[in-house]
Amino acid sequence: ILGLFGPGKDSIKKSHHDTPADDPYYIWSGLCLGNWAVTLRHRNQLVDLTRHSKIIWRTKQFGFRELHIILKLADGTWLISEQSDPPSADWRIKEFNMMDLRWYSLDIETVTEQKRIREPDLSRVEEIGFTDLMP
């Protein structure tokens, strides 16, 4: 299930180009006037992101845009990773080792980072997504 959050959520678009042939469908935030976030969740399953878990994605960002991982825990806590995926001239595959990440709490209404959270329990994750923390 797709989740859209933040003041800029109404301008998030799914986009695609016919060329090049390997151009994937992607999320485009170019018209968002406020911060935004996108998440995915399973209808009735939680995810365990402890131990040797990884998140791998294919992205391409421009300008100052750097994508951060966001998580919603089963207890309702929202987290955002300090580490990010920086701009790239072409599509890039990035792998994040969950044990290496540092986390901050996330205000999902404004999509802004808050205080540092040390050693959150990632054994029951309800939603996984991303944001660039920028309008």
Tab-separated table of N, CA and C in Angstrom:
chain	number	residue	atom	x	y	z
A	1	ILE	N	0.855	-1.173	0.000
A	1	ILE	CA	0.000	0.000	0.000
A	1	ILE	C	0.898	1.232	0.000
A	2	LEU	N	0.597	2.168	-0.867
A	2	LEU	CA	1.370	3.399	-1.012
A	2	LEU	C	0.895	4.443	-0.009
A	3	GLY	N	1.847	5.113	0.652
A	3	GLY	CA	1.529	6.218	1.545
A	3	GLY	C	2.224	7.484	1.089
A	4	LEU	N	1.504	8.600	1.047
A	4	LEU	CA	2.057	9.906	0.699
A	4	LEU	C	1.854	10.835	1.887
A	5	PHE	N	2.893	11.569	2.273
A	5	PHE	CA	2.843	12.382	3.476
A	5	PHE	C	3.471	13.755	3.241
A	6	GLY	N	3.128	14.697	4.128
A	6	GLY	CA	3.730	16.020	4.136
A	6	GLY	C	2.952	17.037	3.339
A	7	PRO	N	3.309	18.316	3.519
A	7	PRO	CA	2.603	19.400	2.844
A	7	PRO	C	2.715	19.346	1.320
A	8	GLY	N	3.761	18.711	0.780
A	8	GLY	CA	3.938	18.639	-0.672
A	8	GLY	C	3.409	17.378	-1.309
A	9	LYS	N	2.724	16.520	-0.546
A	9	LYS	CA	2.331	15.196	-1.035
A	9	LYS	C	1.428	15.227	-2.270
A	10	ASP	N	0.628	16.276	-2.441
A	10	ASP	CA	-0.306	16.322	-3.574
A	10	ASP	C	0.384	16.517	-4.917
A	11	SER	N	1.669	16.888	-4.906
A	11	SER	CA	2.392	17.109	-6.163
A	11	SER	C	3.319	15.960	-6.534
A	12	ILE	N	3.344	14.889	-5.734
A	12	ILE	CA	4.148	13.703	-6.070
A	12	ILE	C	3.543	13.041	-7.309
A	13	LYS	N	4.384	12.685	-8.253
A	13	LYS	CA	3.914	12.068	-9.500
A	13	LYS	C	4.686	10.783	-9.784
A	14	LYS	N	4.011	9.818	-10.416
A	14	LYS	CA	4.686	8.654	-10.993
A	14	LYS	C	4.996	9.033	-12.427
A	15	SER	N	6.245	8.817	-12.857
A	15	SER	CA	6.641	9.251	-14.188
A	15	SER	C	7.414	8.149	-14.906
A	16	HIS	N	7.571	8.321	-16.226
A	16	HIS	CA	8.283	7.348	-17.061
A	16	HIS	C	8.574	8.000	-18.412
A	17	HIS	N	9.695	7.613	-19.001
A	17	HIS	CA	10.049	8.087	-20.345
A	17	HIS	C	10.174	6.886	-21.279
A	18	ASP	N	9.779	7.043	-22.524
A	18	ASP	CA	9.876	5.945	-23.493
A	18	ASP	C	11.321	5.629	-23.857
A	19	THR	N	12.184	6.643	-23.812
A	19	THR	CA	13.602	6.400	-24.088
A	19	THR	C	14.427	7.015	-22.968
A	20	PRO	N	15.510	6.395	-22.566
A	20	PRO	CA	16.044	5.140	-23.093
A	20	PRO	C	15.153	3.958	-22.713
A	21	ALA	N	15.407	2.830	-23.362
A	21	ALA	CA	14.545	1.661	-23.187
A	21	ALA	C	14.514	1.148	-21.748
A	22	ASP	N	15.583	1.359	-21.001
A	22	ASP	CA	15.629	0.849	-19.623
A	22	ASP	C	15.187	1.888	-18.590
A	23	ASP	N	14.591	2.972	-19.038
A	23	ASP	CA	14.140	4.004	-18.106
A	23	ASP	C	12.989	3.443	-17.269
A	24	PRO	N	13.157	3.368	-15.948
A	24	PRO	CA	12.095	2.782	-15.116
A	24	PRO	C	11.012	3.805	-14.782
A	25	TYR	N	9.885	3.307	-14.277
A	25	TYR	CA	8.912	4.207	-13.661
A	25	TYR	C	9.549	4.727	-12.386
A	26	TYR	N	9.272	5.967	-12.025
A	26	TYR	CA	9.905	6.548	-10.853
A	26	TYR	C	8.990	7.583	-10.215
A	27	ILE	N	9.342	7.961	-8.993
A	27	ILE	CA	8.638	9.012	-8.267
A	27	ILE	C	9.313	10.334	-8.595
A	28	TRP	N	8.518	11.325	-8.993
A	28	TRP	CA	9.044	12.652	-9.327
A	28	TRP	C	8.432	13.661	-8.368
A	29	SER	N	9.304	14.462	-7.728
A	29	SER	CA	8.850	15.441	-6.738
A	29	SER	C	9.122	16.879	-7.179
A	30	GLY	N	9.389	17.068	-8.461
A	30	GLY	CA	9.828	18.362	-8.972
A	30	GLY	C	8.897	19.536	-8.763
A	31	LEU	N	7.607	19.303	-8.572
A	31	LEU	CA	6.664	20.405	-8.379
A	31	LEU	C	6.189	20.560	-6.930
A	32	CYS	N	6.750	19.764	-6.019
A	32	CYS	CA	6.316	19.823	-4.613
A	32	CYS	C	6.729	21.144	-3.972
A	33	LEU	N	5.755	21.877	-3.454
A	33	LEU	CA	6.024	23.163	-2.809
A	33	LEU	C	6.323	23.006	-1.323
A	34	GLY	N	6.136	21.824	-0.788
A	34	GLY	CA	6.433	21.542	0.617
A	34	GLY	C	7.135	20.212	0.733
A	35	ASN	N	7.635	19.911	1.932
A	35	ASN	CA	8.291	18.626	2.159
A	35	ASN	C	7.317	17.488	1.894
A	36	TRP	N	7.841	16.338	1.526
A	36	TRP	CA	7.039	15.191	1.119
A	36	TRP	C	7.729	13.913	1.571
A	37	ALA	N	6.977	12.826	1.623
A	37	ALA	CA	7.526	11.494	1.899
A	37	ALA	C	6.647	10.466	1.212
A	38	VAL	N	7.274	9.369	0.786
A	38	VAL	CA	6.585	8.259	0.139
A	38	VAL	C	6.946	6.985	0.895
A	39	THR	N	5.940	6.151	1.194
A	39	THR	CA	6.201	4.870	1.855
A	39	THR	C	5.437	3.749	1.176
A	40	LEU	N	5.896	2.546	1.452
A	40	LEU	CA	5.199	1.327	1.046
A	40	LEU	C	5.004	0.472	2.289
A	41	ARG	N	3.870	-0.229	2.331
A	41	ARG	CA	3.638	-1.172	3.428
A	41	ARG	C	2.840	-2.358	2.907
A	42	HIS	N	3.038	-3.484	3.549
A	42	HIS	CA	2.268	-4.692	3.250
A	42	HIS	C	0.935	-4.597	3.977
A	43	ARG	N	-0.083	-5.176	3.437
A	43	ARG	CA	-1.419	-5.090	4.050
A	43	ARG	C	-1.467	-5.639	5.478
A	44	ASN	N	-0.747	-6.746	5.751
A	44	ASN	CA	-0.869	-7.350	7.077
A	44	ASN	C	0.421	-7.971	7.604
A	45	GLN	N	1.557	-7.582	7.067
A	45	GLN	CA	2.836	-8.116	7.525
A	45	GLN	C	3.754	-6.979	7.973
A	46	LEU	N	4.567	-7.256	8.989
A	46	LEU	CA	5.612	-6.327	9.414
A	46	LEU	C	6.945	-6.836	8.876
A	47	VAL	N	7.954	-5.968	8.869
A	47	VAL	CA	9.282	-6.314	8.371
A	47	VAL	C	10.272	-6.251	9.532
A	48	ASP	N	11.160	-7.235	9.588
A	48	ASP	CA	12.242	-7.253	10.576
A	48	ASP	C	13.511	-6.755	9.885
A	49	LEU	N	13.968	-5.559	10.268
A	49	LEU	CA	15.170	-4.970	9.664
A	49	LEU	C	16.363	-5.004	10.619
A	50	THR	N	16.410	-6.027	11.474
A	50	THR	CA	17.533	-6.163	12.410
A	50	THR	C	18.644	-6.982	11.764
A	51	ARG	N	19.733	-7.080	12.467
A	51	ARG	CA	20.901	-7.875	12.109
A	51	ARG	C	21.476	-7.485	10.752
A	52	HIS	N	21.495	-8.383	9.794
A	52	HIS	CA	22.169	-8.122	8.515
A	52	HIS	C	21.211	-7.666	7.425
A	53	SER	N	20.162	-6.950	7.783
A	53	SER	CA	19.182	-6.456	6.819
A	53	SER	C	19.762	-5.346	5.957
A	54	LYS	N	19.249	-5.248	4.758
A	54	LYS	CA	19.688	-4.223	3.811
A	54	LYS	C	18.476	-3.638	3.090
A	55	ILE	N	18.627	-2.402	2.664
A	55	ILE	CA	17.685	-1.782	1.735
A	55	ILE	C	18.490	-1.429	0.496
A	56	ILE	N	17.976	-1.837	-0.665
A	56	ILE	CA	18.638	-1.555	-1.941
A	56	ILE	C	17.614	-0.850	-2.832
A	57	TRP	N	18.049	0.270	-3.443
A	57	TRP	CA	17.151	0.959	-4.355
A	57	TRP	C	17.911	1.472	-5.565
A	58	ARG	N	17.186	1.852	-6.587
A	58	ARG	CA	17.745	2.444	-7.800
A	58	ARG	C	17.210	3.862	-7.877
A	59	THR	N	18.114	4.851	-7.881
A	59	THR	CA	17.689	6.248	-7.821
A	59	THR	C	18.535	7.133	-8.734
A	60	LYS	N	18.012	8.333	-8.936
A	60	LYS	CA	18.748	9.403	-9.622
A	60	LYS	C	18.185	10.714	-9.091
A	61	GLN	N	19.016	11.519	-8.448
A	61	GLN	CA	18.615	12.807	-7.891
A	61	GLN	C	19.420	13.929	-8.548
A	62	PHE	N	18.852	15.136	-8.506
A	62	PHE	CA	19.520	16.309	-9.072
A	62	PHE	C	19.694	17.375	-8.002
A	63	GLY	N	20.617	18.295	-8.231
A	63	GLY	CA	20.796	19.451	-7.357
A	63	GLY	C	21.185	19.061	-5.949
A	64	PHE	N	20.526	19.644	-4.965
A	64	PHE	CA	20.819	19.372	-3.561
A	64	PHE	C	20.040	18.174	-3.020
A	65	ARG	N	19.282	17.526	-3.850
A	65	ARG	CA	18.424	16.420	-3.415
A	65	ARG	C	19.243	15.217	-2.962
A	66	GLU	N	18.986	14.761	-1.748
A	66	GLU	CA	19.588	13.544	-1.211
A	66	GLU	C	18.494	12.740	-0.530
A	67	LEU	N	18.280	11.529	-0.993
A	67	LEU	CA	17.200	10.705	-0.440
A	67	LEU	C	17.621	10.049	0.866
A	68	HIS	N	16.717	10.088	1.838
A	68	HIS	CA	16.894	9.442	3.136
A	68	HIS	C	15.845	8.349	3.278
A	69	ILE	N	16.210	7.267	3.941
A	69	ILE	CA	15.255	6.206	4.263
A	69	ILE	C	14.361	6.683	5.395
A	70	ILE	N	13.083	6.392	5.306
A	70	ILE	CA	12.185	6.624	6.447
A	70	ILE	C	11.496	5.303	6.790
A	71	LEU	N	11.220	5.134	8.081
A	71	LEU	CA	10.557	3.935	8.580
A	71	LEU	C	9.449	4.323	9.539
A	72	LYS	N	8.365	3.574	9.496
A	72	LYS	CA	7.337	3.677	10.527
A	72	LYS	C	7.356	2.367	11.298
A	73	LEU	N	7.617	2.450	12.594
A	73	LEU	CA	7.635	1.261	13.429
A	73	LEU	C	6.217	0.889	13.830
A	74	ALA	N	6.021	-0.349	14.258
A	74	ALA	CA	4.696	-0.839	14.630
A	74	ALA	C	4.087	-0.047	15.780
A	75	ASP	N	4.926	0.576	16.633
A	75	ASP	CA	4.409	1.379	17.748
A	75	ASP	C	4.031	2.795	17.331
A	76	GLY	N	4.143	3.109	16.022
A	76	GLY	CA	3.775	4.434	15.522
A	76	GLY	C	4.933	5.403	15.404
A	77	THR	N	6.111	5.035	15.876
A	77	THR	CA	7.296	5.890	15.785
A	77	THR	C	7.757	6.010	14.335
A	78	TRP	N	8.063	7.233	13.911
A	78	TRP	CA	8.625	7.483	12.582
A	78	TRP	C	10.106	7.794	12.739
A	79	LEU	N	10.939	7.222	11.859
A	79	LEU	CA	12.383	7.426	11.870
A	79	LEU	C	12.852	7.873	10.488
A	80	ILE	N	13.953	8.630	10.482
A	80	ILE	CA	14.609	8.991	9.226
A	80	ILE	C	16.107	8.751	9.380
A	81	SER	N	16.726	8.204	8.344
A	81	SER	CA	18.155	7.905	8.401
A	81	SER	C	18.969	9.188	8.242
A	82	GLU	N	20.064	9.248	8.988
A	82	GLU	CA	21.005	10.356	8.809
A	82	GLU	C	21.721	10.201	7.462
A	83	GLN	N	22.070	8.977	7.097
A	83	GLN	CA	22.746	8.705	5.838
A	83	GLN	C	21.760	8.875	4.695
A	84	SER	N	22.314	9.246	3.551
A	84	SER	CA	21.447	9.523	2.399
A	84	SER	C	22.121	9.060	1.113
A	85	ASP	N	21.386	9.159	0.031
A	85	ASP	CA	21.877	8.843	-1.303
A	85	ASP	C	21.959	10.166	-2.072
A	86	PRO	N	23.176	10.632	-2.409
A	86	PRO	CA	23.346	11.958	-3.015
A	86	PRO	C	23.005	11.993	-4.503
A	87	PRO	N	23.083	13.194	-5.105
A	87	PRO	CA	22.788	13.348	-6.537
A	87	PRO	C	23.665	12.464	-7.414
A	88	SER	N	23.134	12.147	-8.603
A	88	SER	CA	23.836	11.305	-9.564
A	88	SER	C	23.421	11.714	-10.972
A	89	ALA	N	24.352	11.664	-11.911
A	89	ALA	CA	24.049	12.026	-13.293
A	89	ALA	C	23.219	10.963	-14.005
A	90	ASP	N	23.243	9.732	-13.493
A	90	ASP	CA	22.487	8.650	-14.117
A	90	ASP	C	21.929	7.757	-13.010
A	91	TRP	N	21.092	6.787	-13.376
A	91	TRP	CA	20.527	5.855	-12.408
A	91	TRP	C	21.655	5.119	-11.697
A	92	ARG	N	21.471	4.931	-10.391
A	92	ARG	CA	22.490	4.271	-9.576
A	92	ARG	C	21.794	3.325	-8.600
A	93	ILE	N	22.421	2.182	-8.349
A	93	ILE	CA	21.922	1.253	-7.334
A	93	ILE	C	22.717	1.488	-6.060
A	94	LYS	N	21.999	1.712	-4.966
A	94	LYS	CA	22.619	2.006	-3.669
A	94	LYS	C	22.142	0.971	-2.661
A	95	GLU	N	23.066	0.478	-1.850
A	95	GLU	CA	22.747	-0.489	-0.810
A	95	GLU	C	23.038	0.124	0.554
A	96	PHE	N	22.072	0.034	1.451
A	96	PHE	CA	22.232	0.506	2.824
A	96	PHE	C	22.246	-0.702	3.754
A	97	ASN	N	23.276	-0.839	4.572
A	97	ASN	CA	23.318	-1.847	5.623
A	97	ASN	C	22.628	-1.253	6.838
A	98	MET	N	21.537	-1.846	7.251
A	98	MET	CA	20.725	-1.268	8.320
A	98	MET	C	21.498	-1.106	9.629
A	99	MET	N	22.431	-2.015	9.906
A	99	MET	CA	23.210	-1.917	11.149
A	99	MET	C	24.125	-0.694	11.160
A	100	ASP	N	24.444	-0.134	9.995
A	100	ASP	CA	25.355	1.006	9.902
A	100	ASP	C	24.653	2.353	9.999
A	101	LEU	N	23.336	2.371	9.966
A	101	LEU	CA	22.597	3.633	9.890
A	101	LEU	C	22.378	4.261	11.262
A	102	ARG	N	22.375	5.588	11.281
A	102	ARG	CA	21.997	6.369	12.467
A	102	ARG	C	20.629	6.976	12.182
A	103	TRP	N	19.811	7.091	13.228
A	103	TRP	CA	18.406	7.459	13.048
A	103	TRP	C	18.017	8.693	13.840
A	104	TYR	N	17.065	9.430	13.291
A	104	TYR	CA	16.437	10.568	13.960
A	104	TYR	C	14.931	10.335	13.939
A	105	SER	N	14.234	10.914	14.904
A	105	SER	CA	12.779	10.852	14.837
A	105	SER	C	12.330	11.769	13.705
A	106	LEU	N	11.164	11.462	13.141
A	106	LEU	CA	10.635	12.201	12.005
A	106	LEU	C	9.229	12.669	12.329
A	107	ASP	N	8.983	13.960	12.149
A	107	ASP	CA	7.619	14.484	12.236
A	107	ASP	C	6.995	14.252	10.868
A	108	ILE	N	6.109	13.272	10.767
A	108	ILE	CA	5.558	12.879	9.467
A	108	ILE	C	4.583	13.917	8.914
A	109	GLU	N	4.005	14.749	9.760
A	109	GLU	CA	3.090	15.792	9.279
A	109	GLU	C	3.831	16.864	8.486
A	110	THR	N	5.010	17.270	8.966
A	110	THR	CA	5.804	18.302	8.298
A	110	THR	C	6.974	17.713	7.514
A	111	VAL	N	7.228	16.420	7.689
A	111	VAL	CA	8.367	15.704	7.107
A	111	VAL	C	9.654	16.469	7.417
A	112	THR	N	9.916	16.607	8.714
A	112	THR	CA	11.148	17.236	9.199
A	112	THR	C	11.774	16.347	10.264
A	113	GLU	N	13.110	16.316	10.257
A	113	GLU	CA	13.814	15.503	11.243
A	113	GLU	C	13.768	16.175	12.603
A	114	GLN	N	13.833	15.362	13.651
A	114	GLN	CA	13.754	15.860	15.021
A	114	GLN	C	15.020	15.443	15.778
A	115	LYS	N	14.882	14.765	16.894
A	115	LYS	CA	16.037	14.421	17.727
A	115	LYS	C	16.627	13.061	17.351
A	116	ARG	N	17.884	12.873	17.692
A	116	ARG	CA	18.601	11.614	17.441
A	116	ARG	C	17.978	10.504	18.288
A	117	ILE	N	17.771	9.353	17.678
A	117	ILE	CA	17.250	8.170	18.362
A	117	ILE	C	18.354	7.112	18.339
A	118	ARG	N	18.838	6.751	19.483
A	118	ARG	CA	19.919	5.756	19.560
A	118	ARG	C	19.335	4.350	19.673
A	119	GLU	N	19.797	3.471	18.810
A	119	GLU	CA	19.439	2.057	18.807
A	119	GLU	C	17.932	1.784	18.826
A	120	PRO	N	17.205	2.280	17.840
A	120	PRO	CA	15.774	1.962	17.782
A	120	PRO	C	15.579	0.472	17.492
A	121	ASP	N	14.457	-0.062	17.919
A	121	ASP	CA	14.118	-1.466	17.675
A	121	ASP	C	13.494	-1.584	16.288
A	122	LEU	N	14.241	-2.132	15.354
A	122	LEU	CA	13.777	-2.256	13.967
A	122	LEU	C	13.206	-3.643	13.678
A	123	SER	N	12.800	-4.349	14.706
A	123	SER	CA	12.297	-5.718	14.516
A	123	SER	C	10.845	-5.754	14.040
A	124	ARG	N	10.128	-4.628	14.152
A	124	ARG	CA	8.717	-4.594	13.735
A	124	ARG	C	8.467	-3.292	12.971
A	125	VAL	N	8.809	-3.300	11.689
A	125	VAL	CA	8.671	-2.122	10.832
A	125	VAL	C	7.400	-2.251	10.004
A	126	GLU	N	6.563	-1.227	10.057
A	126	GLU	CA	5.271	-1.241	9.362
A	126	GLU	C	5.350	-0.638	7.960
A	127	GLU	N	6.131	0.448	7.796
A	127	GLU	CA	6.254	1.109	6.491
A	127	GLU	C	7.713	1.445	6.226
A	128	ILE	N	8.098	1.394	4.952
A	128	ILE	CA	9.456	1.733	4.501
A	128	ILE	C	9.299	2.730	3.363
A	129	GLY	N	10.095	3.807	3.399
A	129	GLY	CA	9.977	4.795	2.336
A	129	GLY	C	11.177	5.706	2.263
A	130	PHE	N	10.940	6.895	1.676
A	130	PHE	CA	12.031	7.836	1.461
A	130	PHE	C	11.501	9.262	1.367
A	131	THR	N	12.422	10.197	1.552
A	131	THR	CA	12.165	11.635	1.372
A	131	THR	C	13.499	12.306	1.132
A	132	ASP	N	13.463	13.528	0.585
A	132	ASP	CA	14.698	14.309	0.475
A	132	ASP	C	14.688	15.494	1.438
A	133	LEU	N	13.664	15.581	2.283
A	133	LEU	CA	13.538	16.658	3.287
A	133	LEU	C	13.500	18.050	2.677
A	134	MET	N	13.095	18.142	1.409
A	134	MET	CA	13.103	19.445	0.734
A	134	MET	C	11.805	19.688	-0.049
A	135	PRO	N	11.345	20.937	-0.069
A	135	PRO	CA	10.246	21.273	-0.985
A	135	PRO	C	10.780	21.368	-2.406
